[in-house]
Short mmCIF file of N, CA and C in Angstrom, two decimals:
data_model
loop_
_atom_site.label_atom_id
_atom_site.label_comp_id
_atom_site.label_asym_id
_atom_site.label_seq_id
_atom_site.Cartn_x
_atom_site.Cartn_y
_atom_site.Cartn_z
N GLN A 3 21.32 20.35 11.44
CA GLN A 3 20.47 19.69 10.46
C GLN A 3 20.52 18.18 10.62
N VAL A 4 21.68 17.60 10.39
CA VAL A 4 21.83 16.16 10.52
C VAL A 4 21.96 15.78 11.99
N GLN A 5 21.22 14.76 12.38
CA GLN A 5 21.29 14.23 13.73
C GLN A 5 21.64 12.75 13.67
N LEU A 6 22.47 12.31 14.61
CA LEU A 6 22.89 10.93 14.66
C LEU A 6 22.66 10.39 16.07
N GLN A 7 22.27 9.13 16.14
CA GLN A 7 22.04 8.51 17.43
C GLN A 7 22.53 7.07 17.43
N GLU A 8 23.38 6.77 18.40
CA GLU A 8 23.91 5.42 18.55
C GLU A 8 22.94 4.56 19.35
N SER A 9 22.91 3.27 19.04
CA SER A 9 22.09 2.35 19.81
C SER A 9 22.72 0.97 19.78
N GLY A 10 22.45 0.19 20.82
CA GLY A 10 22.98 -1.15 20.93
C GLY A 10 23.18 -1.53 22.38
N PRO A 11 23.56 -2.76 22.64
CA PRO A 11 23.76 -3.22 24.01
C PRO A 11 24.86 -2.45 24.73
N GLY A 12 24.65 -2.20 26.01
CA GLY A 12 25.65 -1.51 26.80
C GLY A 12 26.65 -2.44 27.47
N LEU A 13 26.41 -3.74 27.39
CA LEU A 13 27.30 -4.72 28.00
C LEU A 13 27.54 -5.86 27.02
N VAL A 14 28.80 -6.19 26.81
CA VAL A 14 29.20 -7.28 25.92
C VAL A 14 30.21 -8.15 26.65
N LYS A 15 30.09 -9.44 26.49
CA LYS A 15 31.02 -10.37 27.14
C LYS A 15 32.31 -10.51 26.34
N PRO A 16 33.43 -10.73 27.03
CA PRO A 16 34.70 -10.94 26.32
C PRO A 16 34.59 -12.07 25.30
N SER A 17 35.26 -11.87 24.18
CA SER A 17 35.31 -12.77 23.03
C SER A 17 34.10 -12.66 22.11
N GLN A 18 33.07 -11.97 22.54
CA GLN A 18 31.89 -11.79 21.70
C GLN A 18 32.06 -10.59 20.76
N THR A 19 31.04 -10.33 19.97
CA THR A 19 31.07 -9.23 19.01
C THR A 19 30.23 -8.06 19.51
N LEU A 20 30.84 -6.90 19.51
CA LEU A 20 30.16 -5.65 19.84
C LEU A 20 29.47 -5.16 18.58
N SER A 21 28.18 -4.85 18.68
CA SER A 21 27.42 -4.40 17.53
C SER A 21 26.63 -3.15 17.88
N LEU A 22 26.84 -2.09 17.12
CA LEU A 22 26.15 -0.82 17.33
C LEU A 22 25.55 -0.32 16.03
N THR A 23 24.47 0.43 16.15
CA THR A 23 23.81 1.02 15.00
C THR A 23 23.75 2.53 15.17
N CYS A 24 24.01 3.25 14.10
CA CYS A 24 23.85 4.70 14.08
C CYS A 24 22.67 5.04 13.18
N THR A 25 21.66 5.65 13.76
CA THR A 25 20.48 6.07 13.01
C THR A 25 20.62 7.54 12.65
N VAL A 26 20.47 7.85 11.37
CA VAL A 26 20.68 9.20 10.86
C VAL A 26 19.34 9.82 10.48
N SER A 27 19.13 11.06 10.88
CA SER A 27 17.94 11.81 10.49
C SER A 27 18.36 13.19 10.01
N GLY A 28 17.54 13.81 9.17
CA GLY A 28 17.85 15.14 8.65
C GLY A 28 18.81 15.15 7.48
N GLY A 29 19.19 14.00 7.00
CA GLY A 29 20.11 13.89 5.88
C GLY A 29 20.27 12.44 5.49
N SER A 30 20.70 12.20 4.27
CA SER A 30 20.85 10.85 3.76
C SER A 30 22.30 10.40 3.83
N ILE A 31 22.51 9.14 4.18
CA ILE A 31 23.88 8.61 4.22
C ILE A 31 24.47 8.42 2.83
N THR A 32 23.68 8.66 1.80
CA THR A 32 24.19 8.60 0.43
C THR A 32 24.45 9.98 -0.16
N THR A 33 24.29 11.03 0.64
CA THR A 33 24.56 12.39 0.17
C THR A 33 26.01 12.52 -0.30
N ASN A 34 26.19 13.08 -1.48
CA ASN A 34 27.52 13.19 -2.08
C ASN A 34 28.54 13.85 -1.17
N TYR A 35 29.69 13.20 -1.06
CA TYR A 35 30.87 13.72 -0.37
C TYR A 35 30.78 13.68 1.15
N TYR A 36 29.77 13.01 1.69
CA TYR A 36 29.70 12.83 3.14
C TYR A 36 30.27 11.48 3.54
N TYR A 37 30.94 11.48 4.67
CA TYR A 37 31.53 10.28 5.22
C TYR A 37 30.95 10.02 6.60
N TRP A 38 30.82 8.75 6.95
CA TRP A 38 30.13 8.34 8.16
C TRP A 38 31.05 7.45 8.97
N SER A 39 31.45 7.93 10.14
CA SER A 39 32.53 7.32 10.91
C SER A 39 32.08 6.77 12.25
N TRP A 40 32.90 5.85 12.76
CA TRP A 40 32.81 5.39 14.14
C TRP A 40 34.09 5.80 14.86
N ILE A 41 33.91 6.37 16.04
CA ILE A 41 35.01 6.87 16.86
C ILE A 41 34.75 6.44 18.29
N ARG A 42 35.79 6.12 19.04
CA ARG A 42 35.58 5.72 20.43
C ARG A 42 36.58 6.41 21.35
N GLN A 43 36.23 6.42 22.64
CA GLN A 43 37.11 6.97 23.66
C GLN A 43 37.06 6.06 24.88
N ALA A 44 38.16 5.39 25.15
CA ALA A 44 38.28 4.54 26.32
C ALA A 44 38.56 5.40 27.55
N PRO A 45 38.23 4.91 28.74
CA PRO A 45 38.47 5.69 29.96
C PRO A 45 39.93 6.13 30.08
N GLY A 46 40.13 7.43 30.30
CA GLY A 46 41.47 7.97 30.47
C GLY A 46 42.28 8.10 29.20
N LYS A 47 41.68 7.84 28.04
CA LYS A 47 42.40 7.92 26.78
C LYS A 47 41.74 8.90 25.82
N GLY A 48 42.42 9.18 24.73
CA GLY A 48 41.91 10.11 23.74
C GLY A 48 40.97 9.45 22.74
N LEU A 49 40.48 10.26 21.83
CA LEU A 49 39.59 9.76 20.79
C LEU A 49 40.35 8.88 19.81
N GLU A 50 39.71 7.80 19.40
CA GLU A 50 40.31 6.88 18.45
C GLU A 50 39.34 6.65 17.29
N TRP A 51 39.76 7.04 16.09
CA TRP A 51 38.96 6.80 14.90
C TRP A 51 39.04 5.33 14.53
N MET A 52 37.90 4.71 14.31
CA MET A 52 37.85 3.28 14.05
C MET A 52 37.69 2.94 12.57
N GLY A 53 36.87 3.71 11.89
CA GLY A 53 36.62 3.44 10.49
C GLY A 53 35.45 4.26 9.99
N ALA A 54 35.19 4.15 8.69
CA ALA A 54 34.12 4.94 8.09
C ALA A 54 33.59 4.26 6.84
N ILE A 55 32.40 4.67 6.47
CA ILE A 55 31.83 4.29 5.18
C ILE A 55 31.45 5.57 4.46
N ALA A 56 31.82 5.65 3.19
CA ALA A 56 31.57 6.84 2.40
C ALA A 56 30.18 6.82 1.78
N TYR A 57 29.79 7.96 1.25
CA TYR A 57 28.51 8.11 0.56
C TYR A 57 28.34 7.07 -0.56
N SER A 58 29.45 6.67 -1.16
CA SER A 58 29.44 5.71 -2.25
C SER A 58 29.38 4.27 -1.78
N GLY A 59 29.61 4.06 -0.48
CA GLY A 59 29.70 2.72 0.06
C GLY A 59 31.12 2.24 0.28
N SER A 60 32.11 3.01 -0.14
CA SER A 60 33.50 2.65 0.08
C SER A 60 33.83 2.60 1.56
N LEU A 61 34.69 1.66 1.95
CA LEU A 61 35.02 1.43 3.34
C LEU A 61 36.44 1.86 3.66
N TYR A 62 36.62 2.39 4.87
CA TYR A 62 37.92 2.82 5.36
C TYR A 62 38.05 2.32 6.79
N ASP A 63 39.21 1.75 7.12
CA ASP A 63 39.41 1.16 8.44
C ASP A 63 40.70 1.65 9.07
N SER A 64 40.69 1.75 10.39
CA SER A 64 41.92 2.01 11.13
C SER A 64 42.84 0.81 11.00
N PRO A 65 44.12 1.04 10.70
CA PRO A 65 45.05 -0.09 10.57
C PRO A 65 45.10 -0.98 11.82
N SER A 66 45.00 -0.39 12.99
CA SER A 66 45.11 -1.14 14.23
C SER A 66 43.88 -1.98 14.54
N LEU A 67 42.75 -1.66 13.96
CA LEU A 67 41.51 -2.37 14.24
C LEU A 67 40.93 -3.08 13.02
N LYS A 68 41.59 -2.98 11.90
CA LYS A 68 41.07 -3.48 10.64
C LYS A 68 40.64 -4.94 10.70
N SER A 69 41.43 -5.77 11.36
CA SER A 69 41.15 -7.20 11.39
C SER A 69 39.90 -7.55 12.20
N ARG A 70 39.47 -6.65 13.06
CA ARG A 70 38.32 -6.93 13.93
C ARG A 70 37.10 -6.08 13.63
N THR A 71 37.21 -5.13 12.72
CA THR A 71 36.15 -4.15 12.49
C THR A 71 35.41 -4.40 11.18
N SER A 72 34.11 -4.30 11.25
CA SER A 72 33.27 -4.39 10.06
C SER A 72 32.22 -3.30 10.11
N ILE A 73 32.21 -2.43 9.11
CA ILE A 73 31.24 -1.36 9.01
C ILE A 73 30.35 -1.61 7.79
N SER A 74 29.07 -1.43 7.97
CA SER A 74 28.13 -1.63 6.88
C SER A 74 27.02 -0.59 6.97
N ARG A 75 26.11 -0.62 5.99
CA ARG A 75 25.02 0.34 6.01
C ARG A 75 23.74 -0.26 5.46
N ASP A 76 22.64 0.37 5.82
CA ASP A 76 21.33 0.02 5.31
C ASP A 76 20.72 1.32 4.81
N THR A 77 20.78 1.54 3.52
CA THR A 77 20.31 2.81 2.97
C THR A 77 18.80 2.98 3.10
N ALA A 78 18.06 1.89 3.09
CA ALA A 78 16.61 1.97 3.24
C ALA A 78 16.22 2.50 4.61
N LYS A 79 17.00 2.14 5.63
CA LYS A 79 16.74 2.60 6.99
C LYS A 79 17.55 3.84 7.36
N ASN A 80 18.43 4.27 6.46
CA ASN A 80 19.32 5.40 6.71
C ASN A 80 20.14 5.17 7.99
N GLN A 81 20.74 3.99 8.06
CA GLN A 81 21.54 3.60 9.20
C GLN A 81 22.87 3.04 8.76
N PHE A 82 23.87 3.15 9.61
CA PHE A 82 25.10 2.41 9.40
C PHE A 82 25.52 1.77 10.71
N THR A 83 26.28 0.68 10.60
CA THR A 83 26.53 -0.16 11.76
C THR A 83 28.02 -0.40 11.98
N LEU A 84 28.34 -0.78 13.20
CA LEU A 84 29.69 -1.16 13.58
C LEU A 84 29.64 -2.54 14.22
N GLN A 85 30.54 -3.41 13.80
CA GLN A 85 30.75 -4.68 14.46
C GLN A 85 32.23 -4.81 14.80
N LEU A 86 32.51 -5.04 16.07
CA LEU A 86 33.87 -5.22 16.55
C LEU A 86 33.94 -6.60 17.19
N SER A 87 34.69 -7.48 16.60
CA SER A 87 34.73 -8.87 17.04
C SER A 87 35.80 -9.10 18.10
N SER A 88 35.70 -10.25 18.77
CA SER A 88 36.69 -10.70 19.74
C SER A 88 37.06 -9.63 20.75
N VAL A 89 36.06 -9.05 21.37
CA VAL A 89 36.31 -7.93 22.27
C VAL A 89 36.95 -8.39 23.58
N THR A 90 37.69 -7.47 24.18
CA THR A 90 38.31 -7.65 25.49
C THR A 90 37.91 -6.47 26.36
N PRO A 91 38.21 -6.52 27.67
CA PRO A 91 37.89 -5.37 28.52
C PRO A 91 38.52 -4.06 28.05
N GLU A 92 39.61 -4.13 27.29
CA GLU A 92 40.26 -2.93 26.77
C GLU A 92 39.43 -2.24 25.70
N ASP A 93 38.40 -2.90 25.21
CA ASP A 93 37.48 -2.29 24.25
C ASP A 93 36.37 -1.50 24.92
N THR A 94 36.33 -1.52 26.25
CA THR A 94 35.36 -0.70 26.97
C THR A 94 35.59 0.76 26.64
N ALA A 95 34.55 1.44 26.18
CA ALA A 95 34.70 2.83 25.75
C ALA A 95 33.34 3.44 25.49
N VAL A 96 33.34 4.77 25.33
CA VAL A 96 32.18 5.45 24.78
C VAL A 96 32.35 5.44 23.27
N TYR A 97 31.35 4.95 22.57
CA TYR A 97 31.39 4.84 21.12
C TYR A 97 30.50 5.91 20.49
N TYR A 98 31.06 6.61 19.51
CA TYR A 98 30.36 7.68 18.82
C TYR A 98 30.25 7.38 17.33
N CYS A 99 29.14 7.78 16.73
CA CYS A 99 29.10 7.88 15.28
C CYS A 99 29.17 9.36 14.92
N ALA A 100 29.74 9.65 13.75
CA ALA A 100 29.96 11.03 13.35
C ALA A 100 29.96 11.14 11.84
N SER A 101 29.75 12.37 11.34
CA SER A 101 29.71 12.57 9.90
C SER A 101 30.26 13.94 9.52
N GLY A 102 30.57 14.10 8.23
CA GLY A 102 31.04 15.38 7.72
C GLY A 102 31.54 15.26 6.29
N HIS A 103 31.86 16.41 5.70
CA HIS A 103 32.48 16.44 4.37
C HIS A 103 33.96 16.11 4.48
N TYR A 104 34.70 17.02 5.13
CA TYR A 104 36.13 16.89 5.31
C TYR A 104 36.48 16.54 6.75
N ASP A 105 35.87 17.26 7.68
CA ASP A 105 36.01 16.97 9.10
C ASP A 105 34.72 16.34 9.61
N MET A 106 34.84 15.54 10.67
CA MET A 106 33.67 14.97 11.31
C MET A 106 33.08 16.02 12.25
N ASP A 107 32.22 16.86 11.71
CA ASP A 107 31.70 17.99 12.47
C ASP A 107 30.30 17.78 13.03
N CYS A 108 29.74 16.61 12.82
CA CYS A 108 28.44 16.28 13.39
C CYS A 108 28.55 14.94 14.10
N TRP A 109 28.25 14.95 15.39
CA TRP A 109 28.45 13.76 16.23
C TRP A 109 27.17 13.34 16.93
N GLY A 110 27.06 12.05 17.21
CA GLY A 110 26.04 11.57 18.12
C GLY A 110 26.46 11.85 19.55
N LYS A 111 25.59 11.55 20.48
CA LYS A 111 25.89 11.80 21.89
C LYS A 111 26.83 10.76 22.49
N GLY A 112 26.97 9.64 21.84
CA GLY A 112 27.83 8.57 22.30
C GLY A 112 27.08 7.57 23.17
N THR A 113 27.57 6.36 23.19
CA THR A 113 26.99 5.33 24.04
C THR A 113 28.11 4.52 24.69
N LEU A 114 28.00 4.30 25.98
CA LEU A 114 29.02 3.54 26.70
C LEU A 114 28.79 2.05 26.50
N VAL A 115 29.84 1.36 26.10
CA VAL A 115 29.81 -0.09 25.99
C VAL A 115 30.87 -0.66 26.92
N THR A 116 30.43 -1.51 27.83
CA THR A 116 31.33 -2.14 28.78
C THR A 116 31.53 -3.60 28.39
N VAL A 117 32.78 -4.02 28.33
CA VAL A 117 33.12 -5.41 28.05
C VAL A 117 33.48 -6.07 29.37
N SER A 118 32.66 -6.99 29.81
CA SER A 118 32.87 -7.63 31.10
C SER A 118 32.08 -8.93 31.16
N SER A 119 32.61 -9.89 31.90
CA SER A 119 31.91 -11.14 32.12
C SER A 119 31.09 -11.11 33.40
#
């Protein structure tokens, strides 16, 4: 039912801000009890949850990325966004948006973002 699609630049320079948008169709980001997350996977590493925004607008962040991560939403466009500041090559990863009630059981296809000069 719900479909998610990531979009944004595939290449970001070191020290700049990575910005991605997740466009949601088939459901509203304000639907009660749904959470909307950003997750990434760097080459050779496991999945890393970055943060989420709840149906109410409440924000949740990974402790390790909290200082660099900003998640927001645009309810009129049914989109939510990720901004990751001061990026380094170690931030190169496939970035996913995902949603669910309790578990993140609906995922986008992911988008590769490379941090390089």
